[in-house]
Amino acid sequence: MKILVINAGSSSVKYQLFDMTNETVLAKGICERIGNPVTGIFKHKVPGREDYKVEVPLKTHSEAIQLIVDTLVSEKLGVIKSMKEIDAVGHRVLHGGEKFSGSVLIDENVIKAIEDCCELGPLHNPHNLTGIHACEEIIGNVPQVAVFDTGFHQTMPDYAYMYALPYEYYEKYKIRRYGFHGTSHRYVSMRAADMLSSLGKKPEDLKIITCHLGNGSSITAIKDGRVIDTSMGFTPQEGVCMGTRSGSIDATIVPYIAAKENLTPAECEKMLNKKSGLLGISGASSDCRDIEDAAANGDVRASLALNVLCYGIKKIVGSYTAALGGVDLIIFTGGIGENSASTRFGVCQGLEYLGVDFDKDVNETIHGKDAFISKPSSKVKVCVIPTNEELVIARDTMNIVKNLK
Ligand code: ADP
């Protein structure tokens, strides 16, 4: 079965075509700068072939998806003979609200429900829908599946997702913790459970803390395969310090700064979302690599930013250990989690009291591959697992679609 995975953003469409007989990627790429008056960029990669990149005007998401499909079937750059070989399309959809706890076959009712969630995910859901409609238009009568970033977190108990605000706001506006990066947390926890099964641990008995640390970061507590808490909240703004987002702060700081600086609500949101986090503290960059370089060259604010990041993650790991009643496994993923040995060390240093025996030397050597970074005798295991959200989307799509036949 061949499955096309689509991740449609505001001005980009990312894609991967999977052959699910052996879960291999046949081709992947991205259309960028869609709607840009000057030009767009199209990148297409096929394993074992030279990468292809071209500048091409892309007015709409439909044009982008048409280009992707034309390329996949083209004689020179393609990997399939005809569009008919695509058995199904899986879409990443940001927000499923309280309606979706798992992936679903897209029909009219699902589209309506995703539309209803646009208010909760205004920066993503409308573009995800555009991608779904464009595939319908171009690929035609092929089953499409929606996989939600929020879905995995829907098992949280009410006392974990409820904010201590007037209850009417939950009833009127659905203000609650939703959590994001669910597909990533799900993938790495399943993969780690596989890795641990060879050590005689059953996945359903594990207490896991997954740290997805990228430009956006979130941490999740998983017990018996179900999420019991997660650090992002009503929006991806909450939780640990991120590239440009503040993470959790005392909420009354916002009206205080707004009054002092004469900021509108939209300007406050921009400050919290785009000007804070690693960038806000360091004043230099939102990129962890740049901050690490600056800190190594003696930049005091860059060092402070890294300390705030590691300390914040460590505090959440500690609180989730309490919430889980112990922890068997701590997982690092995302660009920072997979690559930044110093962040992983900064988080795990001092966790000996929990039973973490961290292997500092092995940690230094691990970049972007599955590996344990705790010593074999460590009571609590620590590992690095590169995330693969697209594979989860392809697997979910296959599992839903194969039952249709
Ligand atoms: P996104 O959330 O946009 O998907 P990624 O998961 O790709 O982001 O993570 C991007 C972050 O990963 C950036 O802060 C980047 O600096 C960091 N990163 C990537 N490689 C390294 C590295 N070798 N060392 C430290 N940080 C890294």
CSV table of C-alpha atoms and ligand atoms in Angstrom, one decimal:
chain,number,residue,atom,x,y,z
A,1,MET,CA,0.0,0.0,0.0
A,2,LYS,CA,1.3,3.5,-0.9
A,3,ILE,CA,0.4,6.4,1.3
A,4,LEU,CA,1.0,10.1,0.7
A,5,VAL,CA,1.4,12.1,3.9
A,6,ILE,CA,0.7,15.8,3.6
A,7,ASN,CA,1.5,18.5,6.2
A,8,ALA,CA,-0.1,21.8,4.9
A,9,GLY,CA,1.0,24.9,6.6
A,10,SER,CA,0.3,28.6,6.0
A,11,SER,CA,2.7,29.0,3.1
A,12,SER,CA,4.2,25.5,2.7
A,13,VAL,CA,3.2,21.9,1.9
A,14,LYS,CA,5.4,19.1,3.1
A,15,TYR,CA,5.0,15.6,1.7
A,16,GLN,CA,6.3,12.1,2.0
A,17,LEU,CA,5.2,9.1,-0.1
A,18,PHE,CA,5.5,5.8,1.8
A,19,ASP,CA,5.5,2.3,0.6
A,20,MET,CA,4.0,0.6,3.6
A,21,THR,CA,5.0,-2.9,2.6
A,22,ASN,CA,8.3,-2.1,4.3
A,23,GLU,CA,7.6,1.4,5.7
A,24,THR,CA,10.1,3.0,3.3
A,25,VAL,CA,10.0,6.6,2.1
A,26,LEU,CA,9.8,6.6,-1.7
A,27,ALA,CA,10.1,10.4,-2.0
A,28,LYS,CA,9.7,13.4,0.1
A,29,GLY,CA,9.9,17.2,-0.2
A,30,ILE,CA,8.4,20.6,0.3
A,31,CYS,CA,6.7,23.4,-1.6
A,32,GLU,CA,7.6,26.7,0.2
A,33,ARG,CA,6.5,30.3,-0.2
A,34,ILE,CA,3.1,29.5,-1.5
A,35,GLY,CA,1.3,32.7,-2.4
A,36,ASN,CA,4.6,34.7,-2.5
A,37,PRO,CA,4.2,37.2,-5.3
A,38,VAL,CA,7.8,36.7,-6.5
A,39,THR,CA,8.3,32.9,-6.5
A,40,GLY,CA,8.0,29.7,-4.6
A,41,ILE,CA,10.5,26.9,-4.0
A,42,PHE,CA,10.0,23.2,-4.6
A,43,LYS,CA,12.4,20.6,-3.2
A,44,HIS,CA,12.0,16.9,-4.0
A,45,LYS,CA,14.2,14.1,-2.6
A,46,VAL,CA,14.3,10.5,-3.7
A,47,PRO,CA,16.6,8.2,-1.7
A,48,GLY,CA,19.7,7.3,-3.8
A,49,ARG,CA,19.1,10.1,-6.3
A,50,GLU,CA,20.4,13.7,-6.5
A,51,ASP,CA,18.2,16.2,-4.7
A,52,TYR,CA,16.0,18.3,-6.9
A,53,LYS,CA,15.3,22.0,-6.2
A,54,VAL,CA,13.6,24.5,-8.4
A,55,GLU,CA,12.1,28.0,-8.1
A,56,VAL,CA,8.5,28.0,-9.4
A,57,PRO,CA,5.5,30.3,-8.8
A,58,LEU,CA,3.0,28.7,-6.5
A,59,LYS,CA,-0.2,30.8,-6.2
A,60,THR,CA,-2.2,28.3,-4.1
A,61,HIS,CA,-2.0,25.1,-2.1
A,62,SER,CA,-3.8,23.4,-4.9
A,63,GLU,CA,-1.1,24.4,-7.3
A,64,ALA,CA,1.5,23.1,-4.9
A,65,ILE,CA,-0.3,19.7,-4.5
A,66,GLN,CA,-0.7,19.5,-8.3
A,67,LEU,CA,3.0,20.0,-8.6
A,68,ILE,CA,3.8,17.4,-6.0
A,69,VAL,CA,1.6,14.8,-7.7
A,70,ASP,CA,2.9,15.6,-11.2
A,71,THR,CA,6.4,15.2,-9.9
A,72,LEU,CA,5.7,11.9,-8.1
A,73,VAL,CA,4.4,10.4,-11.4
A,74,SER,CA,6.8,12.2,-13.8
A,75,GLU,CA,9.2,10.1,-15.9
A,76,LYS,CA,12.3,11.9,-14.9
A,77,LEU,CA,11.8,12.7,-11.2
A,78,GLY,CA,8.9,10.3,-10.3
A,79,VAL,CA,8.7,7.2,-8.2
A,80,ILE,CA,5.3,5.8,-9.3
A,81,LYS,CA,3.7,5.4,-12.7
A,82,SER,CA,0.4,6.9,-12.1
A,83,MET,CA,-1.6,8.7,-9.4
A,84,LYS,CA,-3.8,5.5,-9.1
A,85,GLU,CA,-0.9,4.0,-7.2
A,86,ILE,CA,-1.6,6.3,-4.2
A,87,ASP,CA,-3.9,4.3,-2.1
A,88,ALA,CA,-4.7,6.9,0.6
A,89,VAL,CA,-3.6,10.3,1.9
A,90,GLY,CA,-2.8,11.0,5.5
A,91,HIS,CA,-3.0,14.6,6.7
A,92,ARG,CA,-1.5,16.2,9.7
A,93,VAL,CA,-4.2,18.3,11.4
A,94,LEU,CA,-3.2,20.5,14.4
A,95,HIS,CA,-6.4,20.8,16.4
A,96,GLY,CA,-9.1,18.2,17.0
A,97,GLY,CA,-10.4,19.9,20.1
A,98,GLU,CA,-12.3,17.5,22.4
A,99,LYS,CA,-13.9,15.8,19.4
A,100,PHE,CA,-11.0,13.6,18.2
A,101,SER,CA,-8.9,11.3,20.4
A,102,GLY,CA,-7.7,9.3,17.5
A,103,SER,CA,-7.2,9.4,13.8
A,104,VAL,CA,-10.2,9.4,11.5
A,105,LEU,CA,-11.3,8.8,7.9
A,106,ILE,CA,-12.2,12.2,6.5
A,107,ASP,CA,-15.8,12.7,5.5
A,108,GLU,CA,-18.1,15.7,5.5
A,109,ASN,CA,-18.8,15.5,9.2
A,110,VAL,CA,-15.0,15.4,10.0
A,111,ILE,CA,-14.4,18.4,7.8
A,112,LYS,CA,-17.1,20.3,9.6
A,113,ALA,CA,-15.6,19.3,13.0
A,114,ILE,CA,-12.1,20.4,11.8
A,115,GLU,CA,-13.7,23.7,10.7
A,116,ASP,CA,-15.3,24.0,14.2
A,117,CYS,CA,-11.8,23.7,15.7
A,118,CYS,CA,-10.4,26.5,13.5
A,119,GLU,CA,-11.0,29.0,16.4
A,120,LEU,CA,-8.8,26.9,18.7
A,121,GLY,CA,-6.1,26.4,16.0
A,122,PRO,CA,-6.4,29.5,13.8
A,123,LEU,CA,-2.8,29.4,12.5
A,124,HIS,CA,-3.0,25.8,11.4
A,125,ASN,CA,-6.4,24.3,11.0
A,126,PRO,CA,-7.5,26.5,8.0
A,127,HIS,CA,-4.4,25.5,6.1
A,128,ASN,CA,-4.7,21.8,7.0
A,129,LEU,CA,-8.3,22.1,5.5
A,130,THR,CA,-7.0,23.7,2.4
A,131,GLY,CA,-4.6,20.8,2.0
A,132,ILE,CA,-7.5,18.3,2.4
A,133,HIS,CA,-9.6,20.1,-0.2
A,134,ALA,CA,-6.7,20.4,-2.6
A,135,CYS,CA,-6.1,16.6,-2.4
A,136,GLU,CA,-9.8,15.9,-2.9
A,137,GLU,CA,-9.7,18.1,-6.0
A,138,ILE,CA,-6.5,16.8,-7.5
A,139,ILE,CA,-6.2,13.1,-6.4
A,140,GLY,CA,-9.9,12.6,-6.5
A,141,ASN,CA,-11.6,9.6,-5.0
A,142,VAL,CA,-8.9,8.4,-2.6
A,143,PRO,CA,-9.6,7.9,1.1
A,144,GLN,CA,-8.1,10.6,3.3
A,145,VAL,CA,-7.3,10.4,7.0
A,146,ALA,CA,-6.8,13.1,9.5
A,147,VAL,CA,-4.2,12.6,12.3
A,148,PHE,CA,-4.4,15.2,15.0
A,149,ASP,CA,-1.6,16.8,17.1
A,150,THR,CA,-3.9,17.0,20.0
A,151,GLY,CA,-5.4,13.5,19.7
A,152,PHE,CA,-3.0,11.5,21.9
A,153,HIS,CA,-3.4,13.9,24.8
A,154,GLN,CA,-7.2,13.4,25.0
A,155,THR,CA,-6.7,10.7,27.7
A,156,MET,CA,-5.7,13.3,30.3
A,157,PRO,CA,-7.9,13.3,33.4
A,158,ASP,CA,-10.0,16.4,34.0
A,159,TYR,CA,-7.9,17.6,36.9
A,160,ALA,CA,-4.9,17.7,34.6
A,161,TYR,CA,-6.5,19.6,31.8
A,162,MET,CA,-8.7,22.0,33.8
A,163,TYR,CA,-7.4,25.5,34.5
A,164,ALA,CA,-8.4,27.0,37.8
A,165,LEU,CA,-10.3,29.8,36.0
A,166,PRO,CA,-14.1,30.4,36.2
A,167,TYR,CA,-15.7,27.2,35.0
A,168,GLU,CA,-17.9,29.1,32.6
A,169,TYR,CA,-14.9,29.7,30.3
A,170,TYR,CA,-14.4,26.0,29.9
A,171,GLU,CA,-18.1,25.7,29.1
A,172,LYS,CA,-18.4,28.7,26.8
A,173,TYR,CA,-15.0,28.8,25.1
A,174,LYS,CA,-13.6,25.3,25.7
A,175,ILE,CA,-10.6,26.9,27.6
A,176,ARG,CA,-8.6,23.9,28.8
A,177,ARG,CA,-5.3,22.1,28.3
A,178,TYR,CA,-5.2,20.3,25.0
A,179,GLY,CA,-1.4,19.6,24.4
A,180,PHE,CA,0.4,19.4,21.1
A,181,HIS,CA,3.1,17.3,19.4
A,182,GLY,CA,0.9,14.3,20.2
A,183,THR,CA,2.0,12.4,17.2
A,184,SER,CA,5.7,12.8,18.1
A,185,HIS,CA,5.1,11.8,21.8
A,186,ARG,CA,3.2,8.8,20.6
A,187,TYR,CA,5.9,7.7,18.1
A,188,VAL,CA,8.8,8.0,20.5
A,189,SER,CA,7.0,6.3,23.4
A,190,MET,CA,6.0,3.4,21.2
A,191,ARG,CA,9.5,3.1,19.8
A,192,ALA,CA,11.0,3.2,23.3
A,193,ALA,CA,8.6,0.6,24.5
A,194,ASP,CA,9.9,-1.6,21.7
A,195,MET,CA,13.5,-0.9,22.7
A,196,LEU,CA,12.8,-1.8,26.3
A,197,SER,CA,10.8,-5.0,25.5
A,198,SER,CA,14.2,-6.6,24.6
A,199,LEU,CA,15.2,-5.7,28.2
A,200,GLY,CA,12.1,-7.6,29.5
A,201,LYS,CA,9.8,-4.6,30.1
A,202,LYS,CA,6.3,-4.6,28.9
A,203,PRO,CA,5.1,-1.4,27.1
A,204,GLU,CA,1.8,-1.4,29.0
A,205,ASP,CA,3.6,-1.3,32.4
A,206,LEU,CA,5.9,1.7,31.7
A,207,LYS,CA,5.9,5.1,33.2
A,208,ILE,CA,7.5,7.4,30.5
A,209,ILE,CA,8.4,11.1,30.3
A,210,THR,CA,8.8,12.2,26.7
A,211,CYS,CA,10.7,15.5,26.1
A,212,HIS,CA,10.1,16.9,22.5
A,213,LEU,CA,12.5,19.8,22.3
A,214,GLY,CA,12.6,21.7,19.0
A,215,ASN,CA,11.7,25.3,18.1
A,216,GLY,CA,8.5,24.5,20.0
A,217,SER,CA,8.9,22.1,23.0
A,218,SER,CA,6.6,20.0,25.0
A,219,ILE,CA,7.0,17.3,27.7
A,220,THR,CA,4.4,14.6,28.3
A,221,ALA,CA,3.8,12.0,31.1
A,222,ILE,CA,2.6,8.7,29.8
A,223,LYS,CA,1.4,5.8,32.0
A,224,ASP,CA,0.4,2.4,30.5
A,225,GLY,CA,0.5,3.9,27.0
A,226,ARG,CA,-1.9,6.8,27.9
A,227,VAL,CA,-1.1,10.5,28.4
A,228,ILE,CA,-1.8,11.7,31.9
A,229,ASP,CA,-0.3,15.2,31.5
A,230,THR,CA,1.5,17.4,29.0
A,231,SER,CA,3.2,20.8,29.3
A,232,MET,CA,1.6,22.7,26.4
A,233,GLY,CA,-1.8,23.9,27.2
A,234,PHE,CA,-4.7,25.7,25.5
A,235,THR,CA,-2.1,26.8,22.9
A,236,PRO,CA,1.5,25.8,22.3
A,237,GLN,CA,2.5,28.8,24.3
A,238,GLU,CA,2.5,27.0,27.7
A,239,GLY,CA,5.3,24.9,29.2
A,240,VAL,CA,9.1,25.2,28.9
A,241,CYS,CA,11.0,28.0,27.4
A,242,MET,CA,11.2,27.6,23.6
A,243,GLY,CA,13.0,29.2,20.7
A,244,THR,CA,10.8,32.4,20.7
A,245,ARG,CA,8.0,31.5,23.1
A,246,SER,CA,8.1,32.3,26.8
A,247,GLY,CA,6.6,29.1,28.0
A,248,SER,CA,4.7,29.3,31.4
A,249,ILE,CA,4.8,32.7,33.1
A,250,ASP,CA,2.8,34.5,35.8
A,251,ALA,CA,-0.2,35.5,33.7
A,252,THR,CA,-0.5,38.9,35.3
A,253,ILE,CA,2.8,39.9,33.9
A,254,VAL,CA,1.0,40.4,30.6
A,255,PRO,CA,-1.5,43.1,31.5
A,256,TYR,CA,1.3,44.7,33.6
A,257,ILE,CA,3.7,45.0,30.6
A,258,ALA,CA,0.7,45.9,28.3
A,259,ALA,CA,0.0,48.9,30.5
A,260,LYS,CA,3.6,50.0,30.8
A,261,GLU,CA,4.4,49.6,27.1
A,262,ASN,CA,1.0,50.5,25.7
A,263,LEU,CA,0.6,47.1,23.9
A,264,THR,CA,-2.6,45.8,22.3
A,265,PRO,CA,-3.6,42.1,23.0
A,266,ALA,CA,-2.2,41.2,19.5
A,267,GLU,CA,1.1,42.9,20.3
A,268,CYS,CA,1.3,41.1,23.7
A,269,GLU,CA,0.7,37.8,21.9
A,270,LYS,CA,3.5,38.6,19.5
A,271,MET,CA,5.8,39.4,22.3
A,272,LEU,CA,5.1,36.1,24.1
A,273,ASN,CA,5.1,34.0,20.9
A,274,LYS,CA,7.8,35.6,18.8
A,275,LYS,CA,10.1,37.7,20.9
A,276,SER,CA,10.5,35.6,24.1
A,277,GLY,CA,12.1,32.3,25.0
A,278,LEU,CA,15.8,31.7,24.1
A,279,LEU,CA,15.6,34.7,21.7
A,280,GLY,CA,14.1,36.9,24.4
A,281,ILE,CA,16.7,36.1,27.1
A,282,SER,CA,19.8,35.9,24.9
A,283,GLY,CA,18.9,38.8,22.7
A,284,ALA,CA,20.9,36.9,20.1
A,285,SER,CA,19.1,34.0,18.4
A,286,SER,CA,16.2,31.6,18.8
A,287,ASP,CA,18.4,28.7,17.5
A,288,CYS,CA,19.9,26.5,20.2
A,289,ARG,CA,23.1,25.9,18.1
A,290,ASP,CA,23.7,29.7,18.0
A,291,ILE,CA,23.1,30.0,21.7
A,292,GLU,CA,25.4,27.2,22.5
A,293,ASP,CA,28.1,28.8,20.4
A,294,ALA,CA,27.6,32.2,22.0
A,295,ALA,CA,27.6,30.7,25.5
A,296,ALA,CA,30.9,28.8,24.7
A,297,ASN,CA,32.3,32.2,23.6
A,298,GLY,CA,31.5,33.7,27.0
A,299,ASP,CA,28.1,35.4,26.3
A,300,VAL,CA,26.5,35.6,29.7
A,301,ARG,CA,22.9,36.0,28.5
A,302,ALA,CA,23.2,33.0,26.1
A,303,SER,CA,24.4,30.9,29.1
A,304,LEU,CA,21.5,32.2,31.2
A,305,ALA,CA,19.0,31.2,28.4
A,306,LEU,CA,20.4,27.6,28.3
A,307,ASN,CA,20.3,27.4,32.1
A,308,VAL,CA,16.6,28.6,32.1
A,309,LEU,CA,15.8,26.0,29.4
A,310,CYS,CA,17.5,23.0,31.2
A,311,TYR,CA,16.2,24.0,34.7
A,312,GLY,CA,12.6,24.4,33.3
A,313,ILE,CA,12.7,21.0,31.7
A,314,LYS,CA,14.2,19.4,34.8
A,315,LYS,CA,11.4,20.8,37.0
A,316,ILE,CA,8.7,19.4,34.7
A,317,VAL,CA,10.5,16.0,34.7
A,318,GLY,CA,10.4,16.1,38.5
A,319,SER,CA,6.7,17.1,38.7
A,320,TYR,CA,5.7,14.4,36.1
A,321,THR,CA,7.6,11.8,38.1
A,322,ALA,CA,5.4,12.7,41.0
A,323,ALA,CA,2.3,12.6,38.8
A,324,LEU,CA,3.2,9.2,37.4
A,325,GLY,CA,4.2,7.8,40.8
A,326,GLY,CA,7.8,7.1,39.5
A,327,VAL,CA,9.4,6.9,36.1
A,328,ASP,CA,11.0,4.1,34.1
A,329,LEU,CA,12.1,6.0,31.1
A,330,ILE,CA,13.0,9.6,30.0
A,331,ILE,CA,13.1,10.2,26.2
A,332,PHE,CA,14.6,13.1,24.3
A,333,THR,CA,13.5,13.9,20.8
A,334,GLY,CA,13.1,17.0,18.5
A,335,GLY,CA,16.0,19.0,17.0
A,336,ILE,CA,17.4,19.9,20.4
A,337,GLY,CA,16.6,16.6,22.2
A,338,GLU,CA,18.1,14.6,19.4
A,339,ASN,CA,21.2,16.7,18.9
A,340,SER,CA,22.1,18.8,21.9
A,341,ALA,CA,24.2,16.7,24.3
A,342,SER,CA,24.7,19.6,26.6
A,343,THR,CA,20.9,20.2,27.0
A,344,ARG,CA,20.4,16.5,27.8
A,345,PHE,CA,23.2,16.6,30.3
A,346,GLY,CA,21.8,19.8,31.8
A,347,VAL,CA,18.4,18.2,32.3
A,348,CYS,CA,19.6,14.9,33.7
A,349,GLN,CA,22.4,16.2,35.9
A,350,GLY,CA,21.2,15.9,39.5
A,351,LEU,CA,18.5,13.3,38.8
A,352,GLU,CA,20.5,10.6,40.5
A,353,TYR,CA,18.1,10.7,43.4
A,354,LEU,CA,15.4,9.4,41.0
A,355,GLY,CA,17.6,6.5,39.9
A,356,VAL,CA,19.1,8.1,36.8
A,357,ASP,CA,22.7,6.9,36.2
A,358,PHE,CA,23.5,9.1,33.2
A,359,ASP,CA,26.3,8.1,30.8
A,360,LYS,CA,28.0,11.4,30.1
A,361,ASP,CA,30.5,9.9,27.6
A,362,VAL,CA,27.9,8.0,25.5
A,363,ASN,CA,25.7,11.1,25.6
A,364,GLU,CA,28.4,13.2,23.9
A,365,THR,CA,28.5,10.8,21.0
A,366,ILE,CA,24.7,10.6,20.2
A,367,HIS,CA,23.3,12.8,17.5
A,368,GLY,CA,20.0,11.9,15.8
A,369,LYS,CA,19.9,8.2,16.4
A,370,ASP,CA,18.1,5.7,18.7
A,371,ALA,CA,20.3,5.1,21.7
A,372,PHE,CA,20.3,4.8,25.5
A,373,ILE,CA,22.3,7.5,27.2
A,374,SER,CA,21.9,6.0,30.7
A,375,LYS,CA,24.3,3.4,32.0
A,376,PRO,CA,23.0,-0.2,31.5
A,377,SER,CA,22.6,-0.6,35.3
A,378,SER,CA,20.6,2.7,35.6
A,379,LYS,CA,17.2,2.1,37.3
A,380,VAL,CA,15.6,4.8,35.2
A,381,LYS,CA,16.5,4.5,31.5
A,382,VAL,CA,17.3,7.7,29.5
A,383,CYS,CA,17.3,7.5,25.7
A,384,VAL,CA,17.4,9.6,22.5
A,385,ILE,CA,14.9,8.7,19.8
A,386,PRO,CA,14.6,10.7,16.6
A,387,THR,CA,10.9,11.5,16.0
A,388,ASN,CA,9.0,10.4,12.9
A,389,GLU,CA,5.6,11.9,12.9
A,390,GLU,CA,5.1,11.2,9.2
A,391,LEU,CA,5.5,7.5,9.8
A,392,VAL,CA,2.8,7.5,12.5
A,393,ILE,CA,0.5,9.4,10.1
A,394,ALA,CA,1.2,6.8,7.4
A,395,ARG,CA,0.6,3.9,9.8
A,396,ASP,CA,-2.7,5.3,11.1
A,397,THR,CA,-3.8,6.0,7.6
A,398,MET,CA,-3.0,2.5,6.5
A,399,ASN,CA,-4.8,0.9,9.5
A,400,ILE,CA,-7.9,2.9,8.9
A,401,VAL,CA,-8.0,2.4,5.1
A,402,LYS,CA,-7.2,-1.3,5.1
A,403,ASN,CA,-10.4,-1.9,7.0
A,404,LEU,CA,-12.4,-0.2,4.2
A,405,LYS,CA,-11.3,-2.8,1.7
B,1,ADP,P1,10.7,22.4,14.8
B,1,ADP,O1,10.1,22.5,16.2
B,1,ADP,O2,10.6,23.6,14.0
B,1,ADP,O3,10.3,21.1,14.1
B,1,ADP,P2,13.3,21.1,15.2
B,1,ADP,O4,12.7,19.9,15.9
B,1,ADP,O5,13.9,20.9,13.9
B,1,ADP,O6,12.3,22.3,15.1
B,1,ADP,O7,14.4,21.7,16.2
B,1,ADP,C1,15.0,22.9,15.9
B,1,ADP,C2,16.0,23.2,17.1
B,1,ADP,O8,16.9,22.1,17.2
B,1,ADP,C3,16.8,24.5,16.9
B,1,ADP,O9,16.8,25.2,18.1
B,1,ADP,C4,18.2,24.0,16.5
B,1,ADP,O10,19.2,24.9,17.0
B,1,ADP,C5,18.2,22.7,17.4
B,1,ADP,N1,19.3,21.9,16.9
B,1,ADP,C6,19.4,21.2,15.7
B,1,ADP,N2,20.7,20.6,15.7
B,1,ADP,C7,21.3,20.9,16.8
B,1,ADP,C8,22.6,20.6,17.3
B,1,ADP,N3,23.5,19.9,16.7
B,1,ADP,N4,22.9,21.1,18.6
B,1,ADP,C9,22.0,21.8,19.3
B,1,ADP,N5,20.8,22.2,18.8
B,1,ADP,C10,20.4,21.7,17.6
